[in-house]
mmCIF file of C-alpha atoms in Angstrom:
data_model
loop_
_atom_site.group_PDB
_atom_site.id
_atom_site.type_symbol
_atom_site.label_atom_id
_atom_site.label_comp_id
_atom_site.label_asym_id
_atom_site.label_seq_id
_atom_site.Cartn_x
_atom_site.Cartn_y
_atom_site.Cartn_z
ATOM 1 C CA MET H 7 61.979 123.686 7.056
ATOM 2 C CA LYS H 8 64.115 120.999 6.084
ATOM 3 C CA THR H 9 65.751 123.732 3.302
ATOM 4 C CA THR H 10 66.179 126.551 6.037
ATOM 5 C CA ARG H 11 67.509 123.846 8.964
ATOM 6 C CA ILE H 12 70.482 122.892 6.115
ATOM 7 C CA LYS H 13 70.892 126.449 5.418
ATOM 8 C CA ALA H 14 71.196 127.242 9.321
ATOM 9 C CA LEU H 15 73.585 124.319 9.550
ATOM 10 C CA GLY H 16 76.203 125.607 7.146
ATOM 11 C CA ALA H 17 75.971 129.195 8.436
ATOM 12 C CA LEU H 18 77.138 127.651 11.687
ATOM 13 C CA VAL H 19 80.118 125.344 10.272
ATOM 14 C CA ALA H 20 81.040 128.821 8.074
ATOM 15 C CA ALA H 21 81.293 130.593 11.372
ATOM 16 C CA THR H 22 82.690 127.951 13.520
ATOM 17 C CA ALA H 23 85.411 127.585 10.729
ATOM 18 C CA LEU H 24 85.883 131.508 10.784
ATOM 19 C CA VAL H 25 86.289 132.003 14.742
ATOM 20 C CA SER H 26 88.877 129.069 14.613
ATOM 21 C CA PHE H 27 90.848 130.624 11.827
ATOM 22 C CA GLY H 28 90.827 133.543 13.512
ATOM 23 C CA LEU H 29 91.932 132.190 16.697
ATOM 24 C CA ALA H 30 94.635 130.139 14.826
ATOM 25 C CA ALA H 31 95.965 133.522 13.194
ATOM 26 C CA CYS H 32 95.855 135.151 17.074
ATOM 27 C CA THR H 33 97.978 131.739 18.122
ATOM 28 C CA ASN H 34 100.515 132.213 14.825
ATOM 29 C CA ALA H 35 100.775 136.126 15.936
ATOM 30 C CA GLY H 36 101.629 135.420 19.200
ATOM 31 C CA ALA H 37 104.228 132.824 18.597
ATOM 32 C CA ALA H 38 105.454 135.183 16.122
ATOM 33 C CA SER H 39 105.311 138.334 18.376
ATOM 34 C CA LYS H 40 107.055 135.758 21.035
ATOM 35 C CA THR H 41 109.952 134.782 18.550
ATOM 36 C CA ASP H 42 110.244 138.587 18.078
ATOM 37 C CA ASP H 43 110.987 138.975 21.227
ATOM 38 C CA LYS H 44 114.613 137.010 21.201
ATOM 39 C CA THR H 45 115.282 139.799 19.088
ATOM 40 C CA ILE H 46 117.898 142.606 20.030
ATOM 41 C CA THR H 47 117.720 145.118 17.456
ATOM 42 C CA VAL H 48 120.913 147.650 18.251
ATOM 43 C CA ALA H 49 121.967 150.923 17.025
ATOM 44 C CA ALA H 50 126.061 151.178 16.669
ATOM 45 C CA SER H 51 128.853 153.085 14.964
ATOM 46 C CA PRO H 52 131.055 150.769 12.970
ATOM 47 C CA THR H 53 134.158 151.102 14.576
ATOM 48 C CA PRO H 54 134.273 150.297 17.382
ATOM 49 C CA HIS H 55 130.935 149.788 18.757
ATOM 50 C CA ALA H 56 129.189 147.487 15.593
ATOM 51 C CA GLU H 57 132.523 145.303 15.644
ATOM 52 C CA ILE H 58 132.109 144.694 19.439
ATOM 53 C CA LEU H 59 128.418 143.408 18.856
ATOM 54 C CA ASN H 60 129.009 141.447 15.916
ATOM 55 C CA LYS H 61 132.348 140.145 16.989
ATOM 56 C CA ALA H 62 132.192 139.645 20.652
ATOM 57 C CA VAL H 63 128.516 140.201 22.324
ATOM 58 C CA LYS H 64 126.431 138.078 19.522
ATOM 59 C CA SER H 65 127.623 134.480 20.043
ATOM 60 C CA ILE H 66 127.224 135.133 23.820
ATOM 61 C CA VAL H 67 123.410 136.507 23.286
ATOM 62 C CA GLU H 68 122.664 133.457 21.077
ATOM 63 C CA LYS H 69 124.088 131.204 23.691
ATOM 64 C CA ASP H 70 121.250 132.051 25.795
ATOM 65 C CA GLY H 71 118.638 131.891 23.006
ATOM 66 C CA TYR H 72 118.998 135.832 21.691
ATOM 67 C CA LYS H 73 119.283 136.848 18.338
ATOM 68 C CA LEU H 74 121.071 140.196 18.265
ATOM 69 C CA VAL H 75 120.785 142.236 14.937
ATOM 70 C CA VAL H 76 122.726 145.613 14.831
ATOM 71 C CA LYS H 77 122.122 149.075 12.496
ATOM 72 C CA GLU H 78 125.272 150.852 11.898
ATOM 73 C CA PHE H 79 125.037 154.504 11.234
ATOM 74 C CA THR H 80 127.728 157.054 10.217
ATOM 75 C CA ASP H 81 126.186 159.769 12.940
ATOM 76 C CA TYR H 82 125.306 160.930 16.409
ATOM 77 C CA VAL H 83 121.740 161.813 16.032
ATOM 78 C CA GLN H 84 120.006 158.806 14.635
ATOM 79 C CA PRO H 85 120.644 155.971 16.549
ATOM 80 C CA ASN H 86 119.136 157.989 19.304
ATOM 81 C CA THR H 87 115.987 158.838 17.569
ATOM 82 C CA ALA H 88 115.741 155.054 16.474
ATOM 83 C CA THR H 89 116.064 154.459 19.727
ATOM 84 C CA GLU H 90 113.005 156.794 20.960
ATOM 85 C CA ASP H 91 111.117 156.107 18.342
ATOM 86 C CA GLY H 92 111.219 151.800 19.089
ATOM 87 C CA GLU H 93 112.497 151.588 16.285
ATOM 88 C CA VAL H 94 115.376 149.771 18.060
ATOM 89 C CA ASP H 95 115.839 148.159 21.484
ATOM 90 C CA ALA H 96 119.008 150.049 22.159
ATOM 91 C CA ASN H 97 122.076 152.010 20.942
ATOM 92 C CA TYR H 98 125.691 152.030 21.917
ATOM 93 C CA TYR H 99 127.952 154.662 20.648
ATOM 94 C CA GLN H 100 127.638 157.750 22.471
ATOM 95 C CA HIS H 101 129.026 159.058 26.419
ATOM 96 C CA LYS H 102 126.554 160.124 29.275
ATOM 97 C CA PRO H 103 127.148 164.420 28.446
ATOM 98 C CA TYR H 104 126.265 163.803 24.906
ATOM 99 C CA LEU H 105 123.673 161.904 25.700
ATOM 100 C CA ASP H 106 122.065 164.371 28.368
ATOM 101 C CA ASN H 107 122.485 167.093 26.305
ATOM 102 C CA PHE H 108 120.461 165.277 23.233
ATOM 103 C CA ASN H 109 117.934 164.829 25.482
ATOM 104 C CA LYS H 110 117.788 168.610 26.949
ATOM 105 C CA GLU H 111 117.740 169.562 22.783
ATOM 106 C CA LYS H 112 115.547 167.029 21.052
ATOM 107 C CA GLY H 113 113.329 166.465 24.281
ATOM 108 C CA THR H 114 113.887 162.647 24.098
ATOM 109 C CA HIS H 115 113.767 160.351 27.086
ATOM 110 C CA LEU H 116 116.784 158.196 26.491
ATOM 111 C CA VAL H 117 118.263 157.057 29.932
ATOM 112 C CA SER H 118 122.131 155.210 30.454
ATOM 113 C CA VAL H 119 121.959 151.449 31.358
ATOM 114 C CA GLU H 120 125.868 150.560 32.027
ATOM 115 C CA GLY H 121 128.845 152.072 31.027
ATOM 116 C CA VAL H 122 131.437 149.901 28.634
ATOM 117 C CA HIS H 123 134.408 151.576 27.096
ATOM 118 C CA PHE H 124 136.463 154.674 26.933
ATOM 119 C CA GLU H 125 137.956 155.782 24.277
ATOM 120 C CA PRO H 126 140.810 158.579 24.222
ATOM 121 C CA PHE H 127 140.094 161.611 22.215
ATOM 122 C CA GLY H 128 142.835 162.788 20.590
ATOM 123 C CA LEU H 129 144.409 165.671 18.500
ATOM 124 C CA TYR H 130 145.598 164.545 15.280
ATOM 125 C CA PRO H 131 148.303 166.437 12.682
ATOM 126 C CA GLY H 132 146.846 167.353 9.428
ATOM 127 C CA LYS H 133 149.126 170.106 7.254
ATOM 128 C CA THR H 134 151.123 170.430 10.748
ATOM 129 C CA ALA H 135 152.929 167.620 12.302
ATOM 130 C CA SER H 136 153.499 168.701 15.529
ATOM 131 C CA LEU H 137 152.239 170.725 18.268
ATOM 132 C CA ASP H 138 155.516 172.852 18.494
ATOM 133 C CA ALA H 139 155.297 173.487 14.495
ATOM 134 C CA LEU H 140 152.216 174.989 14.714
ATOM 135 C CA PRO H 141 151.925 178.410 13.582
ATOM 136 C CA ASP H 142 150.175 181.296 14.571
ATOM 137 C CA GLY H 143 146.603 181.609 13.548
ATOM 138 C CA ALA H 144 146.654 178.016 12.883
ATOM 139 C CA THR H 145 143.242 176.115 12.043
ATOM 140 C CA VAL H 146 142.130 173.649 14.332
ATOM 141 C CA ALA H 147 139.130 171.437 13.265
ATOM 142 C CA VAL H 148 136.956 170.279 16.509
ATOM 143 C CA PRO H 149 132.864 168.629 16.861
ATOM 144 C CA ASN H 150 130.340 171.754 16.861
ATOM 145 C CA ASP H 151 128.439 169.393 18.898
ATOM 146 C CA ALA H 152 128.568 170.460 22.697
ATOM 147 C CA THR H 153 130.467 167.733 24.426
ATOM 148 C CA ASN H 154 132.401 166.966 22.036
ATOM 149 C CA GLU H 155 133.657 170.417 21.488
ATOM 150 C CA ALA H 156 134.038 171.194 25.049
ATOM 151 C CA ARG H 157 136.187 167.543 25.290
ATOM 152 C CA ALA H 158 138.437 169.001 22.432
ATOM 153 C CA LEU H 159 139.075 172.095 24.318
ATOM 154 C CA LEU H 160 140.421 170.724 27.517
ATOM 155 C CA LEU H 161 142.640 168.463 25.601
ATOM 156 C CA LEU H 162 143.881 171.756 23.810
ATOM 157 C CA GLN H 163 144.090 173.156 27.413
ATOM 158 C CA SER H 164 146.262 169.725 28.525
ATOM 159 C CA ALA H 165 148.376 170.231 25.625
ATOM 160 C CA GLY H 166 149.292 173.941 27.084
ATOM 161 C CA LEU H 167 147.552 175.482 24.091
ATOM 162 C CA ILE H 168 145.308 177.786 25.624
ATOM 163 C CA GLU H 169 143.527 178.574 29.053
ATOM 164 C CA LEU H 170 139.965 178.059 30.124
ATOM 165 C CA LYS H 171 138.272 180.217 32.867
ATOM 166 C CA ASP H 172 137.363 176.827 34.304
ATOM 167 C CA PRO H 173 139.975 174.395 33.923
ATOM 168 C CA GLN H 174 137.236 171.383 34.977
ATOM 169 C CA ASP H 175 134.146 172.676 32.675
ATOM 170 C CA ILE H 176 133.743 170.072 30.611
ATOM 171 C CA ASN H 177 130.551 172.282 28.971
ATOM 172 C CA ALA H 178 133.441 174.692 27.232
ATOM 173 C CA THR H 179 133.125 176.322 24.311
ATOM 174 C CA PRO H 180 135.324 178.512 22.161
ATOM 175 C CA LYS H 181 134.112 181.965 24.241
ATOM 176 C CA ASP H 182 135.709 180.700 27.456
ATOM 177 C CA ILE H 183 138.715 180.426 26.289
ATOM 178 C CA THR H 184 141.046 183.163 28.303
ATOM 179 C CA SER H 185 144.664 182.566 26.760
ATOM 180 C CA ASN H 186 145.128 181.356 23.254
ATOM 181 C CA PRO H 187 149.196 182.557 22.275
ATOM 182 C CA LYS H 188 148.835 180.966 19.067
ATOM 183 C CA ASN H 189 145.937 182.930 17.961
ATOM 184 C CA LEU H 190 144.300 179.817 16.914
ATOM 185 C CA GLN H 191 141.295 179.745 14.919
ATOM 186 C CA PHE H 192 138.574 176.982 15.296
ATOM 187 C CA LYS H 193 136.758 175.092 12.465
ATOM 188 C CA GLU H 194 133.213 173.735 14.132
ATOM 189 C CA LEU H 195 131.934 170.599 12.231
ATOM 190 C CA GLU H 196 129.544 167.618 12.807
ATOM 191 C CA ALA H 197 131.765 165.315 14.431
ATOM 192 C CA ALA H 198 131.481 162.344 11.503
ATOM 193 C CA VAL H 199 132.736 165.667 8.910
ATOM 194 C CA VAL H 200 136.194 166.177 11.164
ATOM 195 C CA PRO H 201 138.488 163.627 9.940
ATOM 196 C CA THR H 202 137.414 164.226 6.498
ATOM 197 C CA VAL H 203 138.882 167.913 6.203
ATOM 198 C CA ILE H 204 142.427 166.667 8.067
ATOM 199 C CA LYS H 205 144.241 167.712 5.048
ATOM 200 C CA ASP H 206 142.848 171.120 4.893
ATOM 201 C CA VAL H 207 143.675 171.623 8.732
ATOM 202 C CA ASP H 208 146.494 172.210 11.104
ATOM 203 C CA ILE H 209 145.227 169.792 13.253
ATOM 204 C CA ALA H 210 141.877 168.345 14.459
ATOM 205 C CA ALA H 211 140.366 166.178 17.460
ATOM 206 C CA LEU H 212 138.976 163.296 16.594
ATOM 207 C CA ASN H 213 136.549 161.344 19.221
ATOM 208 C CA GLY H 214 138.345 157.727 18.792
ATOM 209 C CA ASN H 215 136.176 155.855 17.178
ATOM 210 C CA TYR H 216 136.488 158.278 13.920
ATOM 211 C CA ALA H 217 139.972 158.625 14.547
ATOM 212 C CA ILE H 218 140.198 154.495 14.160
ATOM 213 C CA GLN H 219 138.075 154.856 10.829
ATOM 214 C CA ALA H 220 140.436 157.804 9.276
ATOM 215 C CA GLY H 221 143.188 155.158 9.799
ATOM 216 C CA PHE H 222 145.047 156.730 12.369
ATOM 217 C CA ASP H 223 146.281 154.380 15.275
ATOM 218 C CA PRO H 224 145.004 156.234 18.364
ATOM 219 C CA THR H 225 148.072 154.413 20.220
ATOM 220 C CA LYS H 226 150.583 155.958 18.009
ATOM 221 C CA ASP H 227 149.615 159.309 15.853
ATOM 222 C CA THR H 228 147.585 161.377 18.291
ATOM 223 C CA LEU H 229 149.833 164.830 18.884
ATOM 224 C CA ALA H 230 147.797 164.960 22.355
ATOM 225 C CA THR H 231 145.849 162.454 24.051
ATOM 226 C CA GLU H 232 143.201 162.002 26.823
ATOM 227 C CA LYS H 233 144.453 159.658 29.682
ATOM 228 C CA ALA H 234 142.370 156.398 31.264
ATOM 229 C CA GLY H 235 141.649 157.150 34.656
ATOM 230 C CA ASP H 236 141.458 160.986 34.326
ATOM 231 C CA LEU H 237 138.379 163.005 33.964
ATOM 232 C CA ALA H 238 137.642 162.443 31.063
ATOM 233 C CA ALA H 239 137.949 158.113 31.120
ATOM 234 C CA LYS H 240 134.902 158.860 33.805
ATOM 235 C CA THR H 241 132.764 161.625 31.834
ATOM 236 C CA TYR H 242 133.487 160.038 28.799
ATOM 237 C CA GLU H 243 132.847 156.471 28.903
ATOM 238 C CA ASN H 244 130.878 154.766 26.184
ATOM 239 C CA ILE H 245 127.228 153.511 27.168
ATOM 240 C CA LEU H 246 124.807 151.069 26.458
ATOM 241 C CA VAL H 247 121.494 153.048 26.190
ATOM 242 C CA VAL H 248 117.674 152.770 25.820
ATOM 243 C CA LYS H 249 114.321 154.811 25.875
ATOM 244 C CA ASP H 250 113.404 155.365 29.450
ATOM 245 C CA GLY H 251 110.962 152.166 30.953
ATOM 246 C CA ASN H 252 113.389 149.537 28.999
ATOM 247 C CA GLN H 253 116.314 149.650 31.698
ATOM 248 C CA ASN H 254 114.961 146.281 33.218
ATOM 249 C CA SER H 255 113.481 144.459 30.175
ATOM 250 C CA ALA H 256 115.127 141.095 29.418
ATOM 251 C CA LYS H 257 116.558 142.161 26.278
ATOM 252 C CA THR H 258 117.966 145.007 28.117
ATOM 253 C CA LYS H 259 119.685 142.816 31.215
ATOM 254 C CA GLU H 260 120.636 140.556 28.744
ATOM 255 C CA LEU H 261 122.580 142.920 26.333
ATOM 256 C CA ALA H 262 124.212 144.607 29.330
ATOM 257 C CA LYS H 263 125.155 141.250 30.975
ATOM 258 C CA ALA H 264 127.164 140.154 27.455
ATOM 259 C CA LEU H 265 128.502 143.570 26.889
ATOM 260 C CA LYS H 266 130.309 143.757 30.511
ATOM 261 C CA SER H 267 131.236 139.537 30.217
ATOM 262 C CA ASP H 268 135.446 138.712 30.526
ATOM 263 C CA ALA H 269 135.000 137.622 27.139
ATOM 264 C CA VAL H 270 134.116 141.340 25.467
ATOM 265 C CA ARG H 271 136.526 143.097 28.090
ATOM 266 C CA ASP H 272 139.577 140.364 25.843
ATOM 267 C CA TYR H 273 138.537 141.412 23.121
ATOM 268 C CA ILE H 274 138.746 144.980 23.105
ATOM 269 C CA ASN H 275 142.224 144.453 24.698
ATOM 270 C CA ALA H 276 143.165 142.472 22.099
ATOM 271 C CA THR H 277 141.630 143.972 19.024
ATOM 272 C CA TYR H 278 142.145 147.935 20.137
ATOM 273 C CA LYS H 279 145.045 147.641 21.956
ATOM 274 C CA GLY H 280 144.831 150.855 24.345
ATOM 275 C CA ALA H 281 142.734 152.291 21.582
ATOM 276 C CA VAL H 282 139.479 151.381 23.315
ATOM 277 C CA VAL H 283 139.298 151.379 26.778
ATOM 278 C CA PRO H 284 137.594 148.923 29.080
ATOM 279 C CA VAL H 285 135.770 150.734 32.290
ATOM 280 C CA PHE H 286 134.489 147.468 34.066
#
């Protein structure tokens, strides 16, 4: 009987220890989770988005007790899928028309939080050094995604090279061209690929970030460029994006506040000198 009581007491002690261990594990997991909640992970293009985040935003959020982790992507698809899948808290690299088209095509649930900056889209020289020197049948490299291709066509129109059925159509395609005096031929490529073929085409239409990565100075090297304050600047401002439902999270609010701070505005103006323009 005594032996039985001793065994029962031992079992009770073991069970108590197991429960205590379990509670401690839960407490530690909760602490880790709480710590993770102070880490903001953002997907971004290397230039200028990741630069702005690492060199201007990071120190701001750190003062508020957050850790900023920036994951760089060189394409326009993965940052959105990573945000949709919850691999990152937000992304910063795109404009609203691209986001809307992406949601429509991919069935994602991503929303714009804030507009941060505008990167003037430009026409850049390849084999031909000026627009006046473009030969008949010249080849123009343009992004093949719907929104950026339309942006390229609108810029070609403003440069007097083509005419579109609707001069203000932000969804225009080459099929909407009604006048093409130089018989321009369009080489439609993924946006990230366009700068890699610059030497093989007469001219190329480049997003500001890809122009910078390709070694161009968007303030000096363009043959034609969008102007701040016009339709393009309002339509194609680069935005902070999160998955729907996370717009009002503490992380999102912290990131949005930092991105629209005076320090970030000053950094953009001093660093990019007109190649990237704050919109706040």
